[in-house]
Amino acid sequence: MRTAFITGASSGIGEATARALAARGLHLTLLARREDRLQALAESLAKAHGTRSRIVALDVRDAAGLARLAKAEPDLFAPDVLVNSAGLARGTEPLQEGNPDEWDEVIDVNVKALLRITRLCLPAMLRRGSGHVVMLGSTAGHWVYPGGAVYCASKHAVRAITEGLRMDVHGSGVRVTSVDPGLVETEFSEVRFRGDKERAAKVYQGYQPLTAADVAETIAWCVEQPAHVNVQDVVVMPTAQASVTMVKRSG
Ligand SMILES: NC(=O)c1ccc[n+]([C@@H]2O[C@H](COP(=O)([O-])OP(=O)(O)OC[C@H]3O[C@@H](n4cnc5c(N)ncnc54)[C@H](OP(=O)(O)O)[C@@H]3O)[C@@H](O)[C@H]2O)c1
Protein backbone atom coordinates (compact mmCIF):
# COMPACT_ATOMS: atom_id res chain seq x y z
CA MET A 1 0.00 0.00 0.00
CA ARG A 2 1.58 3.29 -1.13
CA THR A 3 0.85 6.41 0.86
CA ALA A 4 1.16 10.15 0.36
CA PHE A 5 1.15 12.92 2.99
CA ILE A 6 -0.22 16.10 1.44
CA THR A 7 -0.13 19.47 3.18
CA GLY A 8 -2.52 22.18 2.00
CA ALA A 9 -4.97 19.47 0.95
CA SER A 10 -8.11 21.53 1.63
CA SER A 11 -7.76 23.66 -1.51
CA GLY A 12 -6.11 24.29 -4.85
CA ILE A 13 -3.00 22.34 -5.81
CA GLY A 14 -2.92 20.22 -2.63
CA GLU A 15 -6.53 19.13 -3.07
CA ALA A 16 -6.02 18.40 -6.79
CA THR A 17 -2.88 16.41 -5.96
CA ALA A 18 -4.88 14.34 -3.49
CA ARG A 19 -7.33 13.54 -6.30
CA ALA A 20 -4.54 12.74 -8.79
CA LEU A 21 -2.64 10.45 -6.40
CA ALA A 22 -5.80 8.75 -5.13
CA ALA A 23 -6.70 7.97 -8.76
CA ARG A 24 -3.31 6.24 -9.02
CA GLY A 25 -4.04 4.06 -5.99
CA LEU A 26 -2.22 5.89 -3.18
CA HIS A 27 -3.74 6.17 0.29
CA LEU A 28 -3.52 9.59 1.86
CA THR A 29 -2.85 11.76 4.85
CA LEU A 30 -4.56 15.11 4.28
CA LEU A 31 -3.41 18.12 6.29
CA ALA A 32 -4.82 21.66 6.47
CA ARG A 33 -6.75 23.77 8.97
CA ARG A 34 -10.24 23.47 7.40
CA GLU A 35 -11.35 20.07 8.64
CA ASP A 36 -14.76 20.13 6.92
CA ARG A 37 -13.07 20.42 3.53
CA LEU A 38 -10.65 17.59 4.30
CA GLN A 39 -13.54 15.41 5.46
CA ALA A 40 -15.52 16.06 2.26
CA LEU A 41 -12.45 15.34 0.13
CA ALA A 42 -11.74 12.10 2.00
CA GLU A 43 -15.34 10.96 1.52
CA SER A 44 -15.32 11.72 -2.20
CA LEU A 45 -12.00 9.89 -2.70
CA ALA A 46 -13.21 6.87 -0.73
CA LYS A 47 -16.27 6.70 -2.98
CA ALA A 48 -14.38 7.26 -6.25
CA HIS A 49 -11.28 5.12 -5.67
CA GLY A 50 -11.64 3.29 -2.34
CA THR A 51 -8.94 5.60 -0.94
CA ARG A 52 -8.22 5.42 2.78
CA SER A 53 -7.52 8.94 4.05
CA ARG A 54 -6.36 10.15 7.43
CA ILE A 55 -7.18 13.71 8.27
CA VAL A 56 -4.91 16.07 10.18
CA ALA A 57 -6.65 19.36 10.94
CA LEU A 58 -3.76 21.50 12.09
CA ASP A 59 -2.07 24.83 11.54
CA VAL A 60 1.35 23.92 10.13
CA ARG A 61 2.84 26.71 12.27
CA ASP A 62 1.89 24.70 15.37
CA ALA A 63 5.29 23.10 15.94
CA ALA A 64 4.28 21.60 19.30
CA GLY A 65 1.13 20.10 17.77
CA LEU A 66 3.14 18.53 14.96
CA ALA A 67 5.66 17.10 17.42
CA ARG A 68 2.87 15.66 19.59
CA LEU A 69 1.24 14.08 16.56
CA ALA A 70 4.52 12.59 15.35
CA LYS A 71 5.02 11.03 18.78
CA ALA A 72 1.47 9.69 19.04
CA GLU A 73 1.16 8.48 15.43
CA PRO A 74 4.64 7.98 13.96
CA ASP A 75 3.29 5.98 11.01
CA LEU A 76 1.61 9.15 9.72
CA PHE A 77 5.08 10.56 9.14
CA ALA A 78 6.34 7.56 7.17
CA PRO A 79 4.73 8.18 3.77
CA ASP A 80 6.09 7.04 0.42
CA VAL A 81 5.44 10.54 -0.92
CA LEU A 82 5.36 13.88 0.89
CA VAL A 83 3.83 16.81 -1.02
CA ASN A 84 4.51 20.16 0.67
CA SER A 85 1.74 22.31 -0.82
CA ALA A 86 0.58 24.42 2.17
CA GLY A 87 1.61 27.96 1.36
CA LEU A 88 0.47 31.50 0.79
CA ALA A 89 1.31 35.10 -0.10
CA ARG A 90 -0.07 38.23 1.54
CA GLY A 91 -0.48 41.51 -0.33
CA THR A 92 1.55 43.17 -3.07
CA GLU A 93 2.52 46.31 -1.14
CA PRO A 94 6.08 47.54 -1.46
CA LEU A 95 8.30 46.35 1.35
CA GLN A 96 8.33 49.77 3.01
CA GLU A 97 4.55 49.49 3.47
CA GLY A 98 4.48 45.79 4.36
CA ASN A 99 3.04 44.24 7.50
CA PRO A 100 5.68 42.35 9.51
CA ASP A 101 3.04 40.05 11.03
CA GLU A 102 2.08 38.95 7.52
CA TRP A 103 5.76 38.41 6.68
CA ASP A 104 5.94 36.11 9.70
CA GLU A 105 2.95 34.12 8.45
CA VAL A 106 4.36 33.72 4.93
CA ILE A 107 7.82 32.70 6.11
CA ASP A 108 6.54 30.48 8.92
CA VAL A 109 4.20 28.54 6.59
CA ASN A 110 6.15 28.52 3.32
CA VAL A 111 9.59 27.91 4.81
CA LYS A 112 9.70 26.88 8.46
CA ALA A 113 6.69 24.54 8.46
CA LEU A 114 7.81 22.96 5.18
CA LEU A 115 11.20 22.31 6.79
CA ARG A 116 9.67 20.92 9.97
CA ILE A 117 7.24 18.55 8.23
CA THR A 118 9.94 17.36 5.85
CA ARG A 119 12.26 16.76 8.82
CA LEU A 120 9.56 14.65 10.50
CA CYS A 121 9.06 12.46 7.42
CA LEU A 122 12.71 11.93 6.48
CA PRO A 123 13.85 9.37 9.10
CA ALA A 124 11.36 6.71 7.93
CA MET A 125 12.20 7.38 4.27
CA LEU A 126 15.92 7.09 4.99
CA ARG A 127 15.43 3.88 6.99
CA ARG A 128 13.49 2.37 4.09
CA GLY A 129 15.90 3.70 1.47
CA SER A 130 13.02 5.09 -0.56
CA GLY A 131 10.61 7.99 -0.53
CA HIS A 132 9.81 11.10 -2.51
CA VAL A 133 9.66 14.67 -1.20
CA VAL A 134 7.82 17.06 -3.53
CA MET A 135 8.03 20.78 -2.83
CA LEU A 136 5.65 23.34 -4.26
CA GLY A 137 8.12 25.99 -5.30
CA SER A 138 7.06 28.70 -7.72
CA THR A 139 8.26 30.86 -10.56
CA ALA A 140 8.61 33.29 -7.63
CA GLY A 141 11.59 31.13 -6.65
CA HIS A 142 13.24 31.94 -9.98
CA TRP A 143 12.31 35.59 -10.48
CA VAL A 144 11.41 38.52 -8.22
CA TYR A 145 8.66 41.03 -8.98
CA PRO A 146 7.68 44.39 -7.46
CA GLY A 147 5.64 43.95 -4.29
CA GLY A 148 6.68 40.31 -4.07
CA ALA A 149 9.88 40.55 -2.02
CA VAL A 150 8.78 38.43 0.92
CA TYR A 151 6.83 35.79 -1.03
CA CYS A 152 9.65 35.54 -3.58
CA ALA A 153 12.18 35.27 -0.73
CA SER A 154 10.16 32.40 0.73
CA LYS A 155 10.08 30.56 -2.61
CA HIS A 156 13.78 31.23 -3.23
CA ALA A 157 14.29 29.64 0.19
CA VAL A 158 12.22 26.62 -0.87
CA ARG A 159 14.42 26.30 -3.94
CA ALA A 160 17.57 26.38 -1.80
CA ILE A 161 16.08 23.88 0.66
CA THR A 162 15.17 21.54 -2.21
CA GLU A 163 18.69 21.66 -3.65
CA GLY A 164 20.29 21.28 -0.23
CA LEU A 165 18.06 18.38 0.78
CA ARG A 166 18.79 16.59 -2.48
CA MET A 167 22.49 16.74 -1.61
CA ASP A 168 21.94 15.79 2.04
CA VAL A 169 20.02 12.60 1.17
CA HIS A 170 22.19 11.81 -1.86
CA GLY A 171 22.81 8.08 -2.14
CA SER A 172 19.92 7.13 0.16
CA GLY A 173 17.34 6.35 -2.53
CA VAL A 174 15.14 9.25 -1.42
CA ARG A 175 14.01 11.51 -4.29
CA VAL A 176 13.52 15.27 -4.02
CA THR A 177 11.54 17.25 -6.61
CA SER A 178 10.43 20.84 -6.90
CA VAL A 179 7.37 21.67 -8.97
CA ASP A 180 7.40 25.39 -9.70
CA PRO A 181 4.21 26.76 -11.28
CA GLY A 182 3.43 30.13 -12.75
CA LEU A 183 -0.14 31.45 -12.54
CA VAL A 184 -2.60 28.82 -11.28
CA GLU A 185 -6.25 29.68 -10.61
CA THR A 186 -6.88 28.60 -7.01
CA GLU A 187 -7.76 30.40 -3.78
CA PHE A 188 -4.18 31.71 -3.72
CA SER A 189 -5.04 35.24 -4.95
CA GLU A 190 -8.08 35.49 -2.71
CA VAL A 191 -5.85 34.72 0.27
CA ARG A 192 -3.17 37.10 -1.04
CA PHE A 193 -5.72 39.92 -1.36
CA ARG A 194 -7.18 39.15 2.08
CA GLY A 195 -10.58 37.96 0.87
CA ASP A 196 -11.09 40.50 -1.96
CA LYS A 197 -12.66 38.11 -4.52
CA GLU A 198 -13.07 40.76 -7.23
CA ARG A 199 -9.40 41.72 -7.16
CA ALA A 200 -8.41 38.06 -7.04
CA ALA A 201 -10.54 37.23 -10.12
CA LYS A 202 -8.73 39.93 -12.13
CA VAL A 203 -5.44 38.05 -11.78
CA TYR A 204 -6.85 35.30 -14.00
CA GLN A 205 -8.75 37.42 -16.55
CA GLY A 206 -7.95 37.69 -20.28
CA TYR A 207 -5.92 34.49 -20.63
CA GLN A 208 -6.11 30.83 -19.69
CA PRO A 209 -4.31 30.22 -16.39
CA LEU A 210 -3.17 26.80 -15.23
CA THR A 211 -5.68 24.82 -13.20
CA ALA A 212 -4.78 23.07 -9.98
CA ALA A 213 -5.37 19.80 -11.85
CA ASP A 214 -2.71 20.76 -14.44
CA VAL A 215 -0.16 21.10 -11.64
CA ALA A 216 -1.38 17.97 -9.87
CA GLU A 217 -0.89 15.94 -13.05
CA THR A 218 2.68 17.28 -13.25
CA ILE A 219 3.28 16.22 -9.64
CA ALA A 220 1.75 12.79 -10.29
CA TRP A 221 3.99 12.36 -13.35
CA CYS A 222 7.09 13.12 -11.24
CA VAL A 223 5.98 10.68 -8.54
CA GLU A 224 5.17 7.89 -11.01
CA GLN A 225 8.62 7.83 -12.61
CA PRO A 226 10.62 4.66 -11.93
CA ALA A 227 12.71 4.69 -8.72
CA HIS A 228 15.97 5.44 -10.56
CA VAL A 229 14.52 8.63 -12.13
CA ASN A 230 14.45 11.82 -10.08
CA VAL A 231 12.80 14.76 -11.79
CA GLN A 232 14.66 17.57 -10.05
CA ASP A 233 12.65 20.66 -11.01
CA VAL A 234 9.70 21.36 -13.23
CA VAL A 235 8.79 24.95 -14.12
CA VAL A 236 5.28 24.97 -15.54
CA MET A 237 3.45 28.08 -16.73
CA PRO A 238 0.34 28.88 -18.73
CA THR A 239 1.17 29.21 -22.44
CA ALA A 240 0.13 32.86 -22.10
CA GLN A 241 2.89 33.45 -19.52
CA ALA A 242 6.55 33.87 -20.51
CA SER A 243 8.08 35.06 -17.23
CA VAL A 244 6.81 36.00 -13.82
CA THR A 245 5.82 39.46 -15.12
CA MET A 246 4.94 38.73 -18.79
CA VAL A 247 1.36 37.57 -19.36
CA LYS A 248 -0.40 37.94 -22.72
CA ARG A 249 -3.96 39.05 -21.99
CA SER A 250 -6.72 39.68 -24.50
CA GLY A 251 -8.58 42.97 -24.50
N1 LIG B 1 -1.75 29.50 -7.30
C1 LIG B 1 -0.61 29.88 -7.85
O1 LIG B 1 -0.59 30.70 -8.79
C2 LIG B 1 0.69 29.29 -7.35
C3 LIG B 1 1.82 29.46 -8.17
C4 LIG B 1 3.04 28.93 -7.75
C5 LIG B 1 3.13 28.29 -6.54
N2 LIG B 1 2.03 28.14 -5.75
C6 LIG B 1 2.21 27.45 -4.47
O2 LIG B 1 1.37 26.31 -4.45
C7 LIG B 1 1.03 25.98 -3.10
C8 LIG B 1 -0.47 25.76 -3.00
O3 LIG B 1 -1.13 26.99 -3.30
P1 LIG B 1 -2.57 27.02 -3.99
O4 LIG B 1 -2.45 27.81 -5.23
O5 LIG B 1 -3.13 25.65 -4.02
O6 LIG B 1 -3.34 27.96 -2.93
P2 LIG B 1 -4.68 27.71 -2.06
O7 LIG B 1 -5.78 27.24 -2.93
O8 LIG B 1 -4.87 28.98 -1.30
O9 LIG B 1 -4.26 26.53 -1.07
C9 LIG B 1 -3.36 26.75 0.00
C10 LIG B 1 -3.42 25.59 0.96
O10 LIG B 1 -2.48 25.82 2.02
C11 LIG B 1 -3.13 25.59 3.26
N3 LIG B 1 -2.55 26.43 4.32
C12 LIG B 1 -2.28 27.76 4.27
N4 LIG B 1 -1.84 28.17 5.47
C13 LIG B 1 -1.84 27.08 6.29
C14 LIG B 1 -1.53 26.88 7.66
N5 LIG B 1 -1.09 27.88 8.45
N6 LIG B 1 -1.65 25.63 8.18
C15 LIG B 1 -2.09 24.60 7.40
N7 LIG B 1 -2.40 24.73 6.10
C16 LIG B 1 -2.29 25.97 5.56
C17 LIG B 1 -4.59 25.95 3.02
O11 LIG B 1 -5.43 25.23 3.92
P3 LIG B 1 -6.29 25.85 5.14
O12 LIG B 1 -6.58 27.29 4.81
O13 LIG B 1 -7.50 24.97 5.21
O14 LIG B 1 -5.40 25.67 6.32
C18 LIG B 1 -4.79 25.42 1.61
O15 LIG B 1 -5.12 24.05 1.64
C19 LIG B 1 1.56 27.13 -2.25
O16 LIG B 1 2.79 26.74 -1.68
C20 LIG B 1 1.79 28.25 -3.26
O17 LIG B 1 2.80 29.13 -2.84
C21 LIG B 1 0.81 28.62 -6.15
CSV table of C-alpha atoms and ligand atoms in Angstrom, one decimal:
chain,number,residue,atom,x,y,z
A,1,MET,CA,0.0,0.0,0.0
A,2,ARG,CA,1.6,3.3,-1.1
A,3,THR,CA,0.8,6.4,0.9
A,4,ALA,CA,1.2,10.2,0.4
A,5,PHE,CA,1.1,12.9,3.0
A,6,ILE,CA,-0.2,16.1,1.4
A,7,THR,CA,-0.1,19.5,3.2
A,8,GLY,CA,-2.5,22.2,2.0
A,9,ALA,CA,-5.0,19.5,0.9
A,10,SER,CA,-8.1,21.5,1.6
A,11,SER,CA,-7.8,23.7,-1.5
A,12,GLY,CA,-6.1,24.3,-4.9
A,13,ILE,CA,-3.0,22.3,-5.8
A,14,GLY,CA,-2.9,20.2,-2.6
A,15,GLU,CA,-6.5,19.1,-3.1
A,16,ALA,CA,-6.0,18.4,-6.8
A,17,THR,CA,-2.9,16.4,-6.0
A,18,ALA,CA,-4.9,14.3,-3.5
A,19,ARG,CA,-7.3,13.5,-6.3
A,20,ALA,CA,-4.5,12.7,-8.8
A,21,LEU,CA,-2.6,10.5,-6.4
A,22,ALA,CA,-5.8,8.7,-5.1
A,23,ALA,CA,-6.7,8.0,-8.8
A,24,ARG,CA,-3.3,6.2,-9.0
A,25,GLY,CA,-4.0,4.1,-6.0
A,26,LEU,CA,-2.2,5.9,-3.2
A,27,HIS,CA,-3.7,6.2,0.3
A,28,LEU,CA,-3.5,9.6,1.9
A,29,THR,CA,-2.9,11.8,4.9
A,30,LEU,CA,-4.6,15.1,4.3
A,31,LEU,CA,-3.4,18.1,6.3
A,32,ALA,CA,-4.8,21.7,6.5
A,33,ARG,CA,-6.7,23.8,9.0
A,34,ARG,CA,-10.2,23.5,7.4
A,35,GLU,CA,-11.3,20.1,8.6
A,36,ASP,CA,-14.8,20.1,6.9
A,37,ARG,CA,-13.1,20.4,3.5
A,38,LEU,CA,-10.7,17.6,4.3
A,39,GLN,CA,-13.5,15.4,5.5
A,40,ALA,CA,-15.5,16.1,2.3
A,41,LEU,CA,-12.5,15.3,0.1
A,42,ALA,CA,-11.7,12.1,2.0
A,43,GLU,CA,-15.3,11.0,1.5
A,44,SER,CA,-15.3,11.7,-2.2
A,45,LEU,CA,-12.0,9.9,-2.7
A,46,ALA,CA,-13.2,6.9,-0.7
A,47,LYS,CA,-16.3,6.7,-3.0
A,48,ALA,CA,-14.4,7.3,-6.2
A,49,HIS,CA,-11.3,5.1,-5.7
A,50,GLY,CA,-11.6,3.3,-2.3
A,51,THR,CA,-8.9,5.6,-0.9
A,52,ARG,CA,-8.2,5.4,2.8
A,53,SER,CA,-7.5,8.9,4.1
A,54,ARG,CA,-6.4,10.1,7.4
A,55,ILE,CA,-7.2,13.7,8.3
A,56,VAL,CA,-4.9,16.1,10.2
A,57,ALA,CA,-6.6,19.4,10.9
A,58,LEU,CA,-3.8,21.5,12.1
A,59,ASP,CA,-2.1,24.8,11.5
A,60,VAL,CA,1.3,23.9,10.1
A,61,ARG,CA,2.8,26.7,12.3
A,62,ASP,CA,1.9,24.7,15.4
A,63,ALA,CA,5.3,23.1,15.9
A,64,ALA,CA,4.3,21.6,19.3
A,65,GLY,CA,1.1,20.1,17.8
A,66,LEU,CA,3.1,18.5,15.0
A,67,ALA,CA,5.7,17.1,17.4
A,68,ARG,CA,2.9,15.7,19.6
A,69,LEU,CA,1.2,14.1,16.6
A,70,ALA,CA,4.5,12.6,15.3
A,71,LYS,CA,5.0,11.0,18.8
A,72,ALA,CA,1.5,9.7,19.0
A,73,GLU,CA,1.2,8.5,15.4
A,74,PRO,CA,4.6,8.0,14.0
A,75,ASP,CA,3.3,6.0,11.0
A,76,LEU,CA,1.6,9.2,9.7
A,77,PHE,CA,5.1,10.6,9.1
A,78,ALA,CA,6.3,7.6,7.2
A,79,PRO,CA,4.7,8.2,3.8
A,80,ASP,CA,6.1,7.0,0.4
A,81,VAL,CA,5.4,10.5,-0.9
A,82,LEU,CA,5.4,13.9,0.9
A,83,VAL,CA,3.8,16.8,-1.0
A,84,ASN,CA,4.5,20.2,0.7
A,85,SER,CA,1.7,22.3,-0.8
A,86,ALA,CA,0.6,24.4,2.2
A,87,GLY,CA,1.6,28.0,1.4
A,88,LEU,CA,0.5,31.5,0.8
A,89,ALA,CA,1.3,35.1,-0.1
A,90,ARG,CA,-0.1,38.2,1.5
A,91,GLY,CA,-0.5,41.5,-0.3
A,92,THR,CA,1.6,43.2,-3.1
A,93,GLU,CA,2.5,46.3,-1.1
A,94,PRO,CA,6.1,47.5,-1.5
A,95,LEU,CA,8.3,46.3,1.3
A,96,GLN,CA,8.3,49.8,3.0
A,97,GLU,CA,4.6,49.5,3.5
A,98,GLY,CA,4.5,45.8,4.4
A,99,ASN,CA,3.0,44.2,7.5
A,100,PRO,CA,5.7,42.3,9.5
A,101,ASP,CA,3.0,40.0,11.0
A,102,GLU,CA,2.1,38.9,7.5
A,103,TRP,CA,5.8,38.4,6.7
A,104,ASP,CA,5.9,36.1,9.7
A,105,GLU,CA,2.9,34.1,8.4
A,106,VAL,CA,4.4,33.7,4.9
A,107,ILE,CA,7.8,32.7,6.1
A,108,ASP,CA,6.5,30.5,8.9
A,109,VAL,CA,4.2,28.5,6.6
A,110,ASN,CA,6.2,28.5,3.3
A,111,VAL,CA,9.6,27.9,4.8
A,112,LYS,CA,9.7,26.9,8.5
A,113,ALA,CA,6.7,24.5,8.5
A,114,LEU,CA,7.8,23.0,5.2
A,115,LEU,CA,11.2,22.3,6.8
A,116,ARG,CA,9.7,20.9,10.0
A,117,ILE,CA,7.2,18.5,8.2
A,118,THR,CA,9.9,17.4,5.8
A,119,ARG,CA,12.3,16.8,8.8
A,120,LEU,CA,9.6,14.7,10.5
A,121,CYS,CA,9.1,12.5,7.4
A,122,LEU,CA,12.7,11.9,6.5
A,123,PRO,CA,13.9,9.4,9.1
A,124,ALA,CA,11.4,6.7,7.9
A,125,MET,CA,12.2,7.4,4.3
A,126,LEU,CA,15.9,7.1,5.0
A,127,ARG,CA,15.4,3.9,7.0
A,128,ARG,CA,13.5,2.4,4.1
A,129,GLY,CA,15.9,3.7,1.5
A,130,SER,CA,13.0,5.1,-0.6
A,131,GLY,CA,10.6,8.0,-0.5
A,132,HIS,CA,9.8,11.1,-2.5
A,133,VAL,CA,9.7,14.7,-1.2
A,134,VAL,CA,7.8,17.1,-3.5
A,135,MET,CA,8.0,20.8,-2.8
A,136,LEU,CA,5.6,23.3,-4.3
A,137,GLY,CA,8.1,26.0,-5.3
A,138,SER,CA,7.1,28.7,-7.7
A,139,THR,CA,8.3,30.9,-10.6
A,140,ALA,CA,8.6,33.3,-7.6
A,141,GLY,CA,11.6,31.1,-6.6
A,142,HIS,CA,13.2,31.9,-10.0
A,143,TRP,CA,12.3,35.6,-10.5
A,144,VAL,CA,11.4,38.5,-8.2
A,145,TYR,CA,8.7,41.0,-9.0
A,146,PRO,CA,7.7,44.4,-7.5
A,147,GLY,CA,5.6,44.0,-4.3
A,148,GLY,CA,6.7,40.3,-4.1
A,149,ALA,CA,9.9,40.5,-2.0
A,150,VAL,CA,8.8,38.4,0.9
A,151,TYR,CA,6.8,35.8,-1.0
A,152,CYS,CA,9.7,35.5,-3.6
A,153,ALA,CA,12.2,35.3,-0.7
A,154,SER,CA,10.2,32.4,0.7
A,155,LYS,CA,10.1,30.6,-2.6
A,156,HIS,CA,13.8,31.2,-3.2
A,157,ALA,CA,14.3,29.6,0.2
A,158,VAL,CA,12.2,26.6,-0.9
A,159,ARG,CA,14.4,26.3,-3.9
A,160,ALA,CA,17.6,26.4,-1.8
A,161,ILE,CA,16.1,23.9,0.7
A,162,THR,CA,15.2,21.5,-2.2
A,163,GLU,CA,18.7,21.7,-3.6
A,164,GLY,CA,20.3,21.3,-0.2
A,165,LEU,CA,18.1,18.4,0.8
A,166,ARG,CA,18.8,16.6,-2.5
A,167,MET,CA,22.5,16.7,-1.6
A,168,ASP,CA,21.9,15.8,2.0
A,169,VAL,CA,20.0,12.6,1.2
A,170,HIS,CA,22.2,11.8,-1.9
A,171,GLY,CA,22.8,8.1,-2.1
A,172,SER,CA,19.9,7.1,0.2
A,173,GLY,CA,17.3,6.4,-2.5
A,174,VAL,CA,15.1,9.3,-1.4
A,175,ARG,CA,14.0,11.5,-4.3
A,176,VAL,CA,13.5,15.3,-4.0
A,177,THR,CA,11.5,17.3,-6.6
A,178,SER,CA,10.4,20.8,-6.9
A,179,VAL,CA,7.4,21.7,-9.0
A,180,ASP,CA,7.4,25.4,-9.7
A,181,PRO,CA,4.2,26.8,-11.3
A,182,GLY,CA,3.4,30.1,-12.7
A,183,LEU,CA,-0.1,31.5,-12.5
A,184,VAL,CA,-2.6,28.8,-11.3
A,185,GLU,CA,-6.2,29.7,-10.6
A,186,THR,CA,-6.9,28.6,-7.0
A,187,GLU,CA,-7.8,30.4,-3.8
A,188,PHE,CA,-4.2,31.7,-3.7
A,189,SER,CA,-5.0,35.2,-4.9
A,190,GLU,CA,-8.1,35.5,-2.7
A,191,VAL,CA,-5.8,34.7,0.3
A,192,ARG,CA,-3.2,37.1,-1.0
A,193,PHE,CA,-5.7,39.9,-1.4
A,194,ARG,CA,-7.2,39.2,2.1
A,195,GLY,CA,-10.6,38.0,0.9
A,196,ASP,CA,-11.1,40.5,-2.0
A,197,LYS,CA,-12.7,38.1,-4.5
A,198,GLU,CA,-13.1,40.8,-7.2
A,199,ARG,CA,-9.4,41.7,-7.2
A,200,ALA,CA,-8.4,38.1,-7.0
A,201,ALA,CA,-10.5,37.2,-10.1
A,202,LYS,CA,-8.7,39.9,-12.1
A,203,VAL,CA,-5.4,38.0,-11.8
A,204,TYR,CA,-6.9,35.3,-14.0
A,205,GLN,CA,-8.7,37.4,-16.6
A,206,GLY,CA,-8.0,37.7,-20.3
A,207,TYR,CA,-5.9,34.5,-20.6
A,208,GLN,CA,-6.1,30.8,-19.7
A,209,PRO,CA,-4.3,30.2,-16.4
A,210,LEU,CA,-3.2,26.8,-15.2
A,211,THR,CA,-5.7,24.8,-13.2
A,212,ALA,CA,-4.8,23.1,-10.0
A,213,ALA,CA,-5.4,19.8,-11.8
A,214,ASP,CA,-2.7,20.8,-14.4
A,215,VAL,CA,-0.2,21.1,-11.6
A,216,ALA,CA,-1.4,18.0,-9.9
A,217,GLU,CA,-0.9,15.9,-13.0
A,218,THR,CA,2.7,17.3,-13.2
A,219,ILE,CA,3.3,16.2,-9.6
A,220,ALA,CA,1.8,12.8,-10.3
A,221,TRP,CA,4.0,12.4,-13.4
A,222,CYS,CA,7.1,13.1,-11.2
A,223,VAL,CA,6.0,10.7,-8.5
A,224,GLU,CA,5.2,7.9,-11.0
A,225,GLN,CA,8.6,7.8,-12.6
A,226,PRO,CA,10.6,4.7,-11.9
A,227,ALA,CA,12.7,4.7,-8.7
A,228,HIS,CA,16.0,5.4,-10.6
A,229,VAL,CA,14.5,8.6,-12.1
A,230,ASN,CA,14.5,11.8,-10.1
A,231,VAL,CA,12.8,14.8,-11.8
A,232,GLN,CA,14.7,17.6,-10.1
A,233,ASP,CA,12.7,20.7,-11.0
A,234,VAL,CA,9.7,21.4,-13.2
A,235,VAL,CA,8.8,25.0,-14.1
A,236,VAL,CA,5.3,25.0,-15.5
A,237,MET,CA,3.5,28.1,-16.7
A,238,PRO,CA,0.3,28.9,-18.7
A,239,THR,CA,1.2,29.2,-22.4
A,240,ALA,CA,0.1,32.9,-22.1
A,241,GLN,CA,2.9,33.4,-19.5
A,242,ALA,CA,6.6,33.9,-20.5
A,243,SER,CA,8.1,35.1,-17.2
A,244,VAL,CA,6.8,36.0,-13.8
A,245,THR,CA,5.8,39.5,-15.1
A,246,MET,CA,4.9,38.7,-18.8
A,247,VAL,CA,1.4,37.6,-19.4
A,248,LYS,CA,-0.4,37.9,-22.7
A,249,ARG,CA,-4.0,39.0,-22.0
A,250,SER,CA,-6.7,39.7,-24.5
A,251,GLY,CA,-8.6,43.0,-24.5
B,1,LIG,N1,-1.7,29.5,-7.3
B,1,LIG,C1,-0.6,29.9,-7.8
B,1,LIG,O1,-0.6,30.7,-8.8
B,1,LIG,C2,0.7,29.3,-7.3
B,1,LIG,C3,1.8,29.5,-8.2
B,1,LIG,C4,3.0,28.9,-7.7
B,1,LIG,C5,3.1,28.3,-6.5
B,1,LIG,N2,2.0,28.1,-5.8
B,1,LIG,C6,2.2,27.4,-4.5
B,1,LIG,O2,1.4,26.3,-4.5
B,1,LIG,C7,1.0,26.0,-3.1
B,1,LIG,C8,-0.5,25.8,-3.0
B,1,LIG,O3,-1.1,27.0,-3.3
B,1,LIG,P1,-2.6,27.0,-4.0
B,1,LIG,O4,-2.5,27.8,-5.2
B,1,LIG,O5,-3.1,25.6,-4.0
B,1,LIG,O6,-3.3,28.0,-2.9
B,1,LIG,P2,-4.7,27.7,-2.1
B,1,LIG,O7,-5.8,27.2,-2.9
B,1,LIG,O8,-4.9,29.0,-1.3
B,1,LIG,O9,-4.3,26.5,-1.1
B,1,LIG,C9,-3.4,26.7,0.0
B,1,LIG,C10,-3.4,25.6,1.0
B,1,LIG,O10,-2.5,25.8,2.0
B,1,LIG,C11,-3.1,25.6,3.3
B,1,LIG,N3,-2.5,26.4,4.3
B,1,LIG,C12,-2.3,27.8,4.3
B,1,LIG,N4,-1.8,28.2,5.5
B,1,LIG,C13,-1.8,27.1,6.3
B,1,LIG,C14,-1.5,26.9,7.7
B,1,LIG,N5,-1.1,27.9,8.4
B,1,LIG,N6,-1.7,25.6,8.2
B,1,LIG,C15,-2.1,24.6,7.4
B,1,LIG,N7,-2.4,24.7,6.1
B,1,LIG,C16,-2.3,26.0,5.6
B,1,LIG,C17,-4.6,26.0,3.0
B,1,LIG,O11,-5.4,25.2,3.9
B,1,LIG,P3,-6.3,25.8,5.1
B,1,LIG,O12,-6.6,27.3,4.8
B,1,LIG,O13,-7.5,25.0,5.2
B,1,LIG,O14,-5.4,25.7,6.3
B,1,LIG,C18,-4.8,25.4,1.6
B,1,LIG,O15,-5.1,24.1,1.6
B,1,LIG,C19,1.6,27.1,-2.3
B,1,LIG,O16,2.8,26.7,-1.7
B,1,LIG,C20,1.8,28.2,-3.3
B,1,LIG,O17,2.8,29.1,-2.8
B,1,LIG,C21,0.8,28.6,-6.1
